[in-house]
Coordinates of C-alpha atoms in Angstrom, one line a residue:
M9 CA 81.5 20.9 129.8
L10 CA 84.3 20.6 127.3
R11 CA 84.6 17.2 125.8
L12 CA 87.7 16.1 123.8
C13 CA 88.7 12.8 122.3
G14 CA 86.1 10.9 124.2
R15 CA 87.1 12.4 127.6
A16 CA 85.1 14.9 129.6
L17 CA 86.7 18.1 130.7
R18 CA 84.9 18.9 133.9
P19 CA 85.8 22.5 134.6
A20 CA 85.7 24.2 137.9
G21 CA 83.3 26.7 136.4
A22 CA 82.7 25.3 133.0
I23 CA 84.5 24.2 131.5
S24 CA 91.7 34.3 126.5
G25 CA 118.4 53.4 98.9
L26 CA 116.1 50.2 100.1
A27 CA 114.9 49.9 103.7
L28 CA 113.9 46.3 104.6
A29 CA 114.5 43.9 107.3
A30 CA 115.0 40.4 106.0
C31 CA 115.2 36.9 107.4
G32 CA 117.4 35.1 104.9
G33 CA 118.4 36.1 101.4
G34 CA 115.4 37.1 99.4
T35 CA 116.3 38.8 96.1
T36 CA 115.3 42.4 95.3
D37 CA 115.7 42.7 91.6
P38 CA 113.4 45.5 90.2
P39 CA 110.9 44.3 87.5
P40 CA 110.2 46.1 84.3
P41 CA 107.9 49.2 84.8
P42 CA 104.3 47.9 85.0
P43 CA 101.6 49.3 82.8
P44 CA 99.1 51.8 84.4
L45 CA 96.3 50.1 86.2
A46 CA 92.9 51.5 87.0
S47 CA 92.1 51.2 90.7
G48 CA 89.1 50.9 92.9
C49 CA 91.3 51.9 95.8
G50 CA 91.7 55.4 94.6
G51 CA 94.3 56.8 92.2
T52 CA 94.7 55.9 88.6
A53 CA 98.1 54.3 88.2
T54 CA 100.5 52.1 90.0
P55 CA 103.6 53.9 91.2
S56 CA 107.0 52.5 90.2
V57 CA 108.0 49.3 92.0
S58 CA 111.4 49.6 93.6
V59 CA 111.7 46.1 95.1
T60 CA 110.6 42.7 94.0
L61 CA 110.8 39.8 96.5
D62 CA 111.6 36.3 95.5
L63 CA 111.4 34.4 98.8
S64 CA 112.2 30.8 99.6
P65 CA 109.6 28.7 101.5
G66 CA 109.7 29.8 105.2
E67 CA 111.5 33.1 104.4
H68 CA 110.0 36.4 105.5
V69 CA 110.9 40.0 104.8
T70 CA 109.5 43.2 106.4
L71 CA 109.4 46.4 104.3
D72 CA 109.3 49.6 106.3
D73 CA 110.3 52.3 103.7
A74 CA 107.2 54.3 102.6
A75 CA 107.9 53.8 98.9
D76 CA 108.3 50.0 99.3
V77 CA 105.2 49.7 101.3
R78 CA 103.2 51.7 98.7
A79 CA 104.1 49.2 95.9
F80 CA 106.3 46.1 95.8
G81 CA 106.6 43.1 93.6
L82 CA 106.4 39.4 94.3
A83 CA 108.3 37.2 91.8
G84 CA 106.3 34.6 89.9
S85 CA 107.1 30.9 89.4
D86 CA 106.0 28.0 87.4
V87 CA 104.7 26.3 90.5
S88 CA 102.0 27.4 93.1
R89 CA 103.0 29.7 95.9
D90 CA 101.4 30.9 99.1
Y91 CA 102.3 34.2 100.5
Q92 CA 101.1 35.7 103.8
V93 CA 101.1 39.5 103.7
I94 CA 100.7 41.4 107.0
V95 CA 100.0 45.1 106.7
Q96 CA 100.9 46.7 110.0
S97 CA 100.7 49.9 111.9
A98 CA 103.7 50.1 114.2
S99 CA 102.3 53.2 115.8
E100 CA 102.8 53.4 119.6
A101 CA 99.8 55.7 120.0
P102 CA 97.0 54.0 121.8
G103 CA 93.5 54.2 120.3
Q104 CA 94.7 55.2 116.8
S105 CA 93.6 53.6 113.6
V106 CA 94.1 54.1 109.9
D107 CA 92.0 53.1 106.9
G108 CA 93.7 51.7 103.9
C109 CA 93.3 49.5 100.8
L110 CA 95.4 46.6 99.5
R111 CA 95.5 45.9 95.8
V112 CA 97.0 42.7 94.3
A113 CA 97.4 42.5 90.5
A114 CA 99.1 40.2 88.2
E115 CA 101.7 42.1 86.3
R116 CA 99.7 42.5 83.1
A117 CA 96.2 42.5 84.5
S118 CA 93.9 45.6 84.2
G119 CA 90.4 46.7 84.9
N120 CA 88.4 48.6 87.4
V121 CA 88.1 47.0 90.8
I122 CA 85.8 47.9 93.7
P123 CA 87.4 47.2 97.1
S124 CA 85.7 44.4 98.9
R125 CA 84.8 44.1 102.5
P126 CA 83.9 40.6 103.6
P127 CA 80.6 40.4 105.4
R128 CA 80.8 40.5 109.2
L129 CA 80.6 36.9 110.4
T130 CA 78.3 35.9 113.2
S131 CA 78.8 33.2 115.8
T132 CA 76.3 30.4 116.0
G133 CA 75.5 27.4 118.1
R134 CA 75.5 26.8 121.8
E135 CA 76.7 29.3 124.4
L136 CA 79.8 28.7 126.5
S137 CA 79.0 27.5 130.0
R138 CA 77.7 30.2 132.3
D139 CA 80.6 30.1 134.7
L140 CA 83.1 30.4 131.9
R141 CA 81.4 33.5 130.5
R142 CA 81.3 35.0 134.0
R143 CA 85.1 34.5 134.4
E144 CA 85.7 36.2 131.1
S145 CA 83.4 39.1 132.0
W146 CA 85.1 40.1 135.3
F147 CA 88.4 41.0 133.7
A148 CA 86.4 43.1 131.2
R149 CA 85.2 45.2 134.3
E150 CA 88.5 45.2 136.2
H151 CA 89.6 48.4 134.6
I152 CA 86.7 50.3 136.1
L153 CA 87.8 49.5 139.6
R154 CA 91.5 50.4 138.8
E155 CA 90.6 53.8 137.2
R156 CA 88.3 54.8 140.1
E157 CA 90.9 53.8 142.7
M158 CA 93.6 55.9 141.1
Q159 CA 91.2 58.9 140.9
E160 CA 90.4 58.5 144.6
L161 CA 94.0 58.1 145.7
A162 CA 94.8 61.3 143.7
A163 CA 91.9 63.1 145.3
V164 CA 93.1 62.4 148.9
G165 CA 96.8 62.8 148.1
A166 CA 97.6 59.2 149.2
R167 CA 101.2 58.6 150.0
P168 CA 102.9 55.2 149.4
I169 CA 104.4 53.2 152.1
R170 CA 108.1 52.5 151.4
A171 CA 109.8 49.2 152.1
R172 CA 109.5 48.2 155.7
S173 CA 108.3 51.6 156.9
R174 CA 105.1 52.0 158.8
G175 CA 102.0 54.2 158.5
L176 CA 101.2 56.7 161.2
D177 CA 98.1 54.8 162.4
P178 CA 99.1 52.0 164.8
L179 CA 95.8 50.2 164.6
G180 CA 94.6 47.4 162.3
L181 CA 96.4 44.6 160.5
A182 CA 99.9 45.8 161.3
D183 CA 99.4 45.3 165.0
A184 CA 100.5 41.7 164.9
L185 CA 104.1 41.7 163.7
R186 CA 103.9 37.9 163.4
P187 CA 102.2 35.5 161.0
P188 CA 98.7 34.9 162.1
A189 CA 97.7 31.5 163.4
L190 CA 94.8 29.2 162.4
G191 CA 91.6 30.3 164.2
D192 CA 92.8 33.9 164.8
T193 CA 90.2 36.6 164.2
L194 CA 91.4 39.6 162.3
S195 CA 89.9 43.0 161.2
F196 CA 90.2 44.4 157.7
R197 CA 89.0 47.6 156.0
V198 CA 87.1 47.4 152.8
G199 CA 86.7 50.6 150.9
V200 CA 84.8 49.4 147.7
G201 CA 81.1 49.7 147.5
A202 CA 78.2 49.3 145.1
N203 CA 78.9 50.1 141.5
L204 CA 82.6 49.6 142.2
V205 CA 82.8 53.0 144.0
V206 CA 86.2 53.2 145.7
N207 CA 86.4 55.4 148.8
C208 CA 89.4 56.0 151.0
R209 CA 87.1 57.4 153.7
N210 CA 84.6 55.6 155.9
P211 CA 85.6 52.1 155.0
T212 CA 83.5 49.0 156.0
M213 CA 85.1 47.0 158.8
V214 CA 85.2 43.2 158.2
R215 CA 86.1 40.6 160.7
G216 CA 87.3 37.3 159.6
E217 CA 88.7 34.0 160.8
V218 CA 92.0 32.6 159.7
R219 CA 91.2 29.3 157.9
Y220 CA 94.6 28.6 156.4
A221 CA 98.0 29.8 157.8
G222 CA 100.7 28.7 155.4
E223 CA 104.3 29.6 154.7
H224 CA 103.5 32.5 152.4
F225 CA 99.7 32.9 152.3
T226 CA 97.0 33.4 155.0
I227 CA 93.4 32.8 154.0
V228 CA 90.8 34.6 156.0
E229 CA 87.0 33.9 155.8
D230 CA 84.6 36.7 156.5
L231 CA 82.6 36.0 159.6
Q232 CA 79.5 37.0 157.7
F233 CA 79.7 33.6 155.9
H234 CA 79.4 31.8 159.2
S235 CA 75.6 32.3 159.2
Q236 CA 75.4 30.0 156.1
P237 CA 75.0 26.3 156.2
D238 CA 78.3 24.4 156.3
S239 CA 77.4 22.8 153.0
D240 CA 77.5 26.2 151.4
R241 CA 81.0 27.0 152.7
F242 CA 84.5 25.8 152.1
S243 CA 85.4 22.9 154.4
A244 CA 88.7 22.8 156.3
D245 CA 90.1 20.4 153.7
E246 CA 89.1 22.8 150.8
F247 CA 90.8 25.7 152.6
E248 CA 93.9 23.6 153.0
A249 CA 93.9 22.5 149.3
I250 CA 93.5 26.1 148.1
G251 CA 96.1 27.4 150.5
R252 CA 98.6 24.8 149.6
Q253 CA 98.3 25.6 145.9
L254 CA 98.7 29.3 146.7
D255 CA 101.8 28.5 148.8
E256 CA 103.4 25.8 146.6
V257 CA 102.4 27.0 143.1
V258 CA 101.3 30.6 142.9
Y259 CA 103.8 32.2 145.3
P260 CA 107.0 30.6 144.0
V261 CA 106.1 31.2 140.4
D262 CA 104.9 34.8 140.8
V263 CA 107.9 35.7 143.0
A264 CA 110.3 34.2 140.5
Y265 CA 108.8 36.1 137.6
F266 CA 107.8 39.4 139.3
G267 CA 110.0 39.8 142.4
E268 CA 109.6 39.5 146.1
P269 CA 106.7 41.2 148.0
A270 CA 107.8 44.1 150.2
D271 CA 106.1 42.8 153.4
I272 CA 105.2 46.4 154.4
D273 CA 103.2 45.1 157.5
N274 CA 106.3 43.0 158.6
N275 CA 104.3 39.9 159.3
G276 CA 105.8 37.6 156.7
T277 CA 102.5 36.7 154.9
V278 CA 100.2 37.7 152.1
F279 CA 96.5 37.8 152.9
A280 CA 93.6 36.4 150.8
L281 CA 90.4 37.7 152.4
I282 CA 87.3 35.8 151.2
T283 CA 84.6 38.3 152.0
A284 CA 80.9 38.9 151.5
E285 CA 81.7 42.5 150.7
V286 CA 83.1 41.3 147.3
N287 CA 79.9 39.2 146.8
K288 CA 77.8 42.3 147.4
L289 CA 79.4 44.0 144.4
T290 CA 77.5 41.7 142.1
P291 CA 73.7 41.9 142.5
A292 CA 71.7 38.8 142.4
G293 CA 71.0 37.7 138.8
E294 CA 73.9 39.7 137.4
E295 CA 76.1 37.8 134.9
S296 CA 79.2 39.9 135.0
I297 CA 80.5 38.9 138.4
V298 CA 83.3 40.6 140.5
A299 CA 85.8 37.8 141.2
G300 CA 88.3 39.5 143.3
F301 CA 91.0 42.2 143.2
F302 CA 94.1 43.9 144.7
L303 CA 93.9 47.5 145.7
S304 CA 96.8 49.9 145.5
R305 CA 95.4 51.8 148.4
D306 CA 96.6 49.0 150.7
L307 CA 100.1 50.1 149.8
T308 CA 99.5 53.7 151.0
T309 CA 99.7 55.1 154.5
R310 CA 96.5 55.0 156.5
S311 CA 97.0 58.6 157.5
S312 CA 96.5 59.5 153.9
C313 CA 93.9 56.9 153.0
E314 CA 91.8 55.7 155.9
A315 CA 90.7 52.6 154.1
S316 CA 94.3 51.3 153.7
N317 CA 95.1 48.0 155.3
E318 CA 98.8 48.8 155.1
G319 CA 99.7 45.3 153.9
E320 CA 99.7 42.9 151.1
I321 CA 96.1 41.6 150.6
F322 CA 93.7 40.3 148.0
Y323 CA 89.9 40.4 148.2
L324 CA 88.1 37.4 146.9
V325 CA 84.5 36.4 146.3
G326 CA 83.2 33.6 148.4
P327 CA 80.7 30.7 147.8
D328 CA 77.1 31.9 148.0
P329 CA 74.9 29.5 146.1
D330 CA 71.7 30.8 147.9
E331 CA 72.4 34.4 146.9
D332 CA 72.5 35.7 150.5
Y333 CA 74.9 38.5 149.5
G334 CA 74.7 38.8 145.8
A335 CA 74.8 36.7 142.6
D336 CA 74.9 32.9 143.0
I337 CA 78.4 31.6 143.4
S338 CA 78.8 27.8 143.6
L339 CA 81.4 26.2 145.8
R340 CA 83.1 24.8 142.6
F341 CA 83.2 28.2 140.9
A342 CA 84.5 30.0 144.0
N343 CA 87.2 27.3 144.4
A344 CA 88.4 27.9 140.8
L345 CA 88.4 31.7 141.1
A346 CA 90.4 31.7 144.3
R347 CA 93.4 30.1 142.5
S348 CA 93.5 31.9 139.2
T349 CA 92.4 35.3 140.6
V350 CA 95.2 35.3 143.2
A351 CA 97.8 34.4 140.6
H352 CA 96.7 37.3 138.4
E353 CA 96.2 39.9 141.2
F354 CA 99.5 38.9 142.9
A355 CA 101.3 39.8 139.7
H356 CA 99.7 43.3 139.8
L357 CA 100.7 43.7 143.4
L358 CA 104.3 42.7 142.8
N359 CA 104.5 45.0 139.8
A360 CA 103.4 47.9 141.9
Q361 CA 105.7 47.1 144.7
Q362 CA 108.8 46.7 142.5
R363 CA 108.2 50.1 141.1
V364 CA 106.8 52.1 144.0
T365 CA 107.2 50.4 147.4
L366 CA 110.7 48.9 146.8
G367 CA 111.7 51.0 143.8
G368 CA 110.9 54.4 145.3
G369 CA 108.7 55.4 142.3
N370 CA 105.7 57.6 142.2
I371 CA 102.4 55.7 142.8
F372 CA 100.8 57.5 139.9
G373 CA 103.5 58.3 137.3
D374 CA 105.7 55.2 137.6
R375 CA 103.1 52.4 137.4
E376 CA 103.4 50.2 134.3
V377 CA 101.1 51.0 131.4
L378 CA 98.0 49.0 131.4
W379 CA 98.5 46.7 128.4
L380 CA 101.9 45.5 129.7
D381 CA 100.7 45.2 133.3
E382 CA 97.9 43.0 132.2
A383 CA 100.2 41.0 129.9
M384 CA 102.3 40.0 132.9
A385 CA 99.2 39.3 135.1
H386 CA 97.7 37.0 132.5
L387 CA 101.1 35.3 132.0
A388 CA 101.1 34.7 135.8
E389 CA 97.9 32.6 135.4
E390 CA 99.6 30.6 132.7
V391 CA 102.9 29.9 134.5
A392 CA 101.0 29.0 137.7
G393 CA 99.0 26.5 135.7
L394 CA 102.1 25.0 134.1
R395 CA 103.7 24.5 137.6
A396 CA 100.5 23.0 139.0
A397 CA 100.4 20.5 136.2
G398 CA 104.0 19.6 136.5
L399 CA 104.9 21.1 133.1
G400 CA 107.4 23.6 131.9
T401 CA 107.9 26.3 129.3
R402 CA 109.1 25.5 125.7
E403 CA 107.4 22.1 125.5
N404 CA 105.3 23.0 122.5
L405 CA 102.1 22.0 124.3
D406 CA 98.8 21.3 122.8
L407 CA 95.4 20.6 124.4
E408 CA 95.9 16.8 124.6
M409 CA 99.3 17.1 126.2
I410 CA 98.1 19.5 128.9
T411 CA 94.9 17.5 129.8
S412 CA 96.4 14.0 129.9
S413 CA 95.1 13.3 133.4
E414 CA 92.2 14.4 135.6
E415 CA 94.5 16.5 137.7
Q416 CA 95.9 18.3 134.7
L417 CA 92.4 18.7 133.3
S418 CA 91.3 20.5 136.4
V419 CA 94.4 22.7 136.3
Y420 CA 93.7 23.5 132.6
N421 CA 90.2 24.7 133.4
H422 CA 91.4 26.8 136.4
F423 CA 94.4 28.5 134.8
H424 CA 94.5 28.2 131.0
V425 CA 91.2 28.1 129.1
V426 CA 90.2 31.7 129.7
N427 CA 93.6 33.0 128.4
Q428 CA 93.2 30.9 125.3
I429 CA 89.7 32.4 124.8
R430 CA 91.2 35.9 125.1
L431 CA 94.0 35.0 122.6
G432 CA 91.4 33.5 120.2
R433 CA 89.3 36.6 120.4
F434 CA 92.3 38.8 119.5
L435 CA 93.1 36.6 116.5
R436 CA 89.5 36.8 115.3
G437 CA 89.1 40.5 116.0
G438 CA 86.4 39.9 118.5
C439 CA 83.2 37.9 118.8
P440 CA 81.4 38.1 116.5
P441 CA 84.5 38.0 114.3
D442 CA 85.6 41.2 112.5
P443 CA 86.8 40.9 108.9
N444 CA 89.9 42.9 109.9
G445 CA 90.8 40.1 112.3
P446 CA 93.6 41.2 114.8
A447 CA 93.8 44.6 113.2
A448 CA 90.4 45.4 114.8
A449 CA 91.8 44.9 118.4
P450 CA 92.6 47.9 120.6
A451 CA 96.0 46.3 121.3
L452 CA 97.4 49.2 123.3
G453 CA 94.1 50.2 124.9
D454 CA 91.8 53.1 124.2
A455 CA 93.0 56.7 123.4
A456 CA 94.1 57.2 127.0
G457 CA 96.0 53.9 127.0
E458 CA 93.4 52.4 129.4
D459 CA 91.5 49.1 129.2
P460 CA 88.8 49.7 126.5
G461 CA 86.2 47.8 128.7
G462 CA 83.4 45.6 127.5
V463 CA 84.0 42.8 125.0
E464 CA 86.9 44.7 123.4
S465 CA 88.7 44.2 126.7
L466 CA 89.0 40.5 125.9
A467 CA 90.8 41.0 122.6
F468 CA 93.0 43.7 124.3
R469 CA 94.0 41.2 126.9
G470 CA 94.5 38.5 124.3
F471 CA 97.1 40.6 122.4
A472 CA 98.9 41.4 125.7
Y473 CA 98.9 37.8 127.0
G474 CA 100.1 36.4 123.6
F475 CA 102.8 39.0 123.4
A476 CA 104.2 38.2 126.9
R477 CA 104.2 34.5 126.1
W478 CA 106.0 35.0 122.8
L479 CA 108.4 37.4 124.4
G480 CA 109.4 34.9 127.0
D481 CA 109.7 32.1 124.4
Q482 CA 112.0 34.2 122.2
F483 CA 114.2 36.2 124.6
G484 CA 114.2 34.3 127.9
A485 CA 117.5 32.7 128.8
S486 CA 117.9 29.0 128.1
G487 CA 118.3 26.4 130.8
S488 CA 115.9 25.6 133.6
G489 CA 114.6 28.2 135.9
S490 CA 113.9 28.2 139.6
A491 CA 110.1 28.2 139.1
L492 CA 109.7 26.1 136.0
P493 CA 111.8 23.8 133.8
G494 CA 112.4 24.7 130.2
S495 CA 114.0 28.1 130.4
R496 CA 115.1 30.9 132.7
E497 CA 112.6 33.4 131.2
E498 CA 111.7 34.7 134.7
E499 CA 114.9 36.8 134.6
L500 CA 113.5 38.7 131.7
F501 CA 110.1 39.3 133.4
R502 CA 111.6 40.4 136.7
Y503 CA 113.5 43.2 134.9
L504 CA 110.4 44.0 132.8
T505 CA 108.3 44.2 136.0
S506 CA 110.5 46.9 137.6
G507 CA 111.3 48.7 134.4
G508 CA 114.9 49.0 135.5
P509 CA 116.3 51.8 137.6
A510 CA 114.5 54.4 135.6
H511 CA 111.1 52.6 135.8
F512 CA 110.6 52.6 132.0
K513 CA 107.1 51.7 130.9
G514 CA 105.3 50.1 128.0
I515 CA 107.1 49.8 124.6
T516 CA 110.2 51.6 125.9
N517 CA 110.4 49.1 128.8
V518 CA 110.2 46.2 126.3
E519 CA 113.0 47.6 124.2
R520 CA 115.2 48.4 127.2
T521 CA 114.6 45.0 128.8
L522 CA 115.7 43.1 125.7
Q523 CA 118.8 45.2 125.6
A524 CA 119.6 44.8 129.3
V525 CA 118.7 41.2 129.9
A526 CA 118.9 39.5 126.5
G527 CA 121.6 41.7 124.9
V528 CA 119.3 42.3 121.9
E529 CA 119.1 45.8 120.2
M530 CA 115.7 45.8 118.6
E531 CA 113.1 48.6 118.1
W532 CA 109.4 48.2 118.4
E533 CA 108.8 47.9 114.6
E534 CA 110.9 44.8 114.4
I535 CA 109.6 43.3 117.7
L536 CA 106.0 43.8 116.5
S537 CA 106.6 42.4 113.0
L538 CA 108.0 39.2 114.5
Y539 CA 105.2 38.8 117.0
L540 CA 102.5 39.4 114.4
T541 CA 104.2 37.0 112.0
S542 CA 104.4 34.3 114.7
L543 CA 100.6 34.3 115.0
I544 CA 100.3 32.9 111.5
A545 CA 103.6 31.1 111.2
D546 CA 103.8 29.0 114.4
D547 CA 103.9 25.3 113.7
R548 CA 102.5 26.1 110.2
A549 CA 105.4 27.7 108.3
P550 CA 108.1 25.5 106.6
A551 CA 110.9 24.2 108.7
A552 CA 113.2 26.9 107.3
A553 CA 111.2 29.7 108.9
D554 CA 112.9 32.1 111.3
L555 CA 112.8 30.6 114.7
R556 CA 111.7 33.9 116.1
T557 CA 108.4 33.4 114.4
Q558 CA 107.8 30.1 116.3
W559 CA 106.2 29.8 119.8
K560 CA 108.0 27.4 122.0
T561 CA 105.6 26.8 124.9
W562 CA 102.5 26.3 122.9
N563 CA 101.8 24.7 119.5
L564 CA 99.2 27.2 118.4
A565 CA 98.1 25.3 115.3
A566 CA 97.4 22.1 117.2
L567 CA 96.0 23.8 120.3
F568 CA 93.3 25.7 118.5
R569 CA 92.4 22.9 116.1
Q570 CA 91.8 20.7 119.2
L571 CA 89.7 23.4 120.8
S572 CA 87.7 23.7 117.6
E573 CA 87.1 20.0 117.7
S574 CA 85.9 20.1 121.3
N575 CA 82.4 21.1 122.4
L576 CA 83.7 24.7 122.6
G577 CA 84.0 24.6 118.9
D578 CA 80.4 25.7 118.3
R579 CA 81.2 29.1 119.8
C580 CA 83.5 32.0 118.7
P581 CA 86.5 32.1 118.8
F582 CA 86.7 28.3 118.3
T583 CA 84.5 27.8 115.3
R584 CA 87.4 27.2 112.9
D585 CA 90.6 25.2 113.0
F586 CA 92.5 28.4 113.6
P587 CA 90.9 31.7 114.7
L588 CA 93.1 33.9 112.6
T589 CA 91.8 33.7 109.0
P590 CA 93.5 36.0 106.5
S591 CA 91.6 37.5 103.6
R592 CA 92.2 35.2 100.7
V593 CA 93.3 36.5 97.3
N594 CA 93.3 33.8 94.6
V595 CA 96.2 34.5 92.4
H596 CA 96.2 33.9 88.6
V597 CA 97.2 35.7 85.4
S598 CA 94.1 38.0 85.5
T599 CA 94.1 38.8 89.2
N600 CA 93.2 42.4 90.0
S601 CA 91.8 42.4 93.5
S602 CA 91.3 45.3 96.0
T603 CA 90.4 45.0 99.6
G604 CA 89.7 47.8 102.1
F605 CA 90.8 47.5 105.7
T606 CA 91.3 49.3 109.0
V607 CA 94.3 48.7 111.2
N608 CA 94.7 49.8 114.8
S609 CA 98.0 50.8 116.5
S610 CA 100.4 47.9 116.9
T611 CA 98.2 45.4 115.0
G612 CA 98.2 44.0 111.5
R613 CA 95.8 43.1 108.8
Y614 CA 96.5 39.6 107.3
F615 CA 96.1 38.6 103.6
S616 CA 96.8 35.2 102.0
L617 CA 97.9 35.3 98.4
V618 CA 97.5 31.8 97.0
S619 CA 97.9 30.3 93.5
S620 CA 96.7 26.9 92.6
G621 CA 99.0 26.5 89.6
A622 CA 101.8 28.6 88.1
T623 CA 102.2 31.9 90.0
P624 CA 102.4 35.1 87.9
N625 CA 104.5 38.1 88.8
L626 CA 102.5 40.2 91.3
I627 CA 102.3 43.9 92.1
V628 CA 101.1 44.6 95.6
E629 CA 100.0 48.1 96.6
V630 CA 99.2 49.4 100.1
M631 CA 97.5 52.8 100.1
D632 CA 95.0 55.0 101.7
P633 CA 91.5 55.1 100.3
A634 CA 92.5 58.0 98.0
G635 CA 95.4 56.1 96.5
A636 CA 98.2 57.9 98.5
N637 CA 100.7 56.5 100.9
L638 CA 99.3 55.6 104.3
P639 CA 99.8 58.5 106.7
G640 CA 103.1 58.8 108.5
R641 CA 101.5 58.5 111.9
A642 CA 100.6 54.9 111.1
R643 CA 104.3 54.0 110.8
A644 CA 103.2 51.5 108.2
Q645 CA 105.2 48.4 107.4
V646 CA 104.5 45.2 105.5
T647 CA 105.7 41.7 106.3
V648 CA 105.7 39.0 103.6
L649 CA 106.1 35.4 104.5
R650 CA 106.2 32.6 101.9
M651 CA 104.5 29.6 103.3
R652 CA 105.0 27.3 100.2

């Protein structure tokens, strides 16, 4: 249970030439040539410094020329200064990393320095609640199901159903070309078995009763659950409450952000099947539960994939406190999962349909890359939570603001807390924390661009969710949208979902979407530098800071401080006021400090250069371990932000 400010947060489940880009007018006067310095980073002398930055508080500059990255100056002052230096790899290659070393020296300092690597931190204290850990763990396994499904669909040569066309098999769900009615009994095909094996052939047939028949969603309960005591099952009132939230919150928000469903079965509804077949995927005693999923095979013809239901459908775990079918799942936990899981999986379904079913794309080659697909699915959880709580975007929310009533508290635990755990894990570099911080995260996935799986998956998803939220804050249109007050950012995400007429993917999709929707010409290097700078600058940098480095929907500084003060604060990533903790370099007249680091593709390593009194002129070098420039494949760049 999360407790904050004397209130109990009772979760449902437990409680996520010079080449530089400048913001403002930093000066670039070259200093006198520095004396040679011995180095523990490799090499024997400092190369010539072509640029010296003299920034005002709040001002930031990004250096992307190789010579400037290798060695640049920071102007001194007779007062103390605080610089944040972010060494970045703007590489777009998933799974790539580069080793380097950063040396900071006062202009006249000398001496041999051994690069330091801070000791790996360990988390201490009480565990997060069991249900919260289990919610985290499912998304870390979701990639296995998706990979295996694509392999199976390729093996059988599955063919997608196009908008409002029918498969060749006339049997099954598509029989009733009308919305089902309360009490109807329907049949479904489930082609996922033990160990998440996906099979298009010989599916398990499941019969279920319609327990909620709403305007947009139909909830069906597997008849297998009817053998359980009524006290172990959702009541009619609980089905109604879940269904109404799906109809009134999840559907309008997801459709506004990610487009209309294709309705390939022509029955005007989306099915949520609560089935024991999902429960059976998690053996009794297992901690990493399967919460629910959407399967692309349901968007293919049954003649090419026998297990296809030829319709829009989600599969959800049901209450099973006595472990009749698998791991114990309480009523409360299943209730929470039904809401957040559908918001997430519905975004995946809509993304696939905008590109394939409605967009005419290829079911294999035109799907969005995984990190961006997950970014939008996790954003779907957040925006559903905002709508459910009666809040909007761009309100600079903190924990106290979003949990000001019991109703909002319940919504927070259903929709927001796990995203904030993921984001915190990205900022800390994982749990236990990594000294490289965000630079340790596989931001774009593994070498194949897939979800890295395991605990790394949580940081991967944290990068993606944070990027989507920042992107909407910065480039969504102003005004009030159809789904949420605060902005019209849904227009940005609808275009991003489809990838435009050419179905662009990943980083290219981001660049083209900004151009088409926001009228912004910006390459990935600049987009990335602004996003990474926002993670340290939001609500912490001086008022003069570039507004593009400020989040608008969340106050990150206050949010994470309050989470640290809560009873989650004894557990990574909430053991500090802010999860992102740059390596500190204390600046004085004899400073000569070297720090080794590793930075992954599209991430950054953070350093804080702080003086307590007068600040000497500084020479900052970024190099490989041998003292040469970082390799070209890293697409290295450095952002310097003056905090004070």
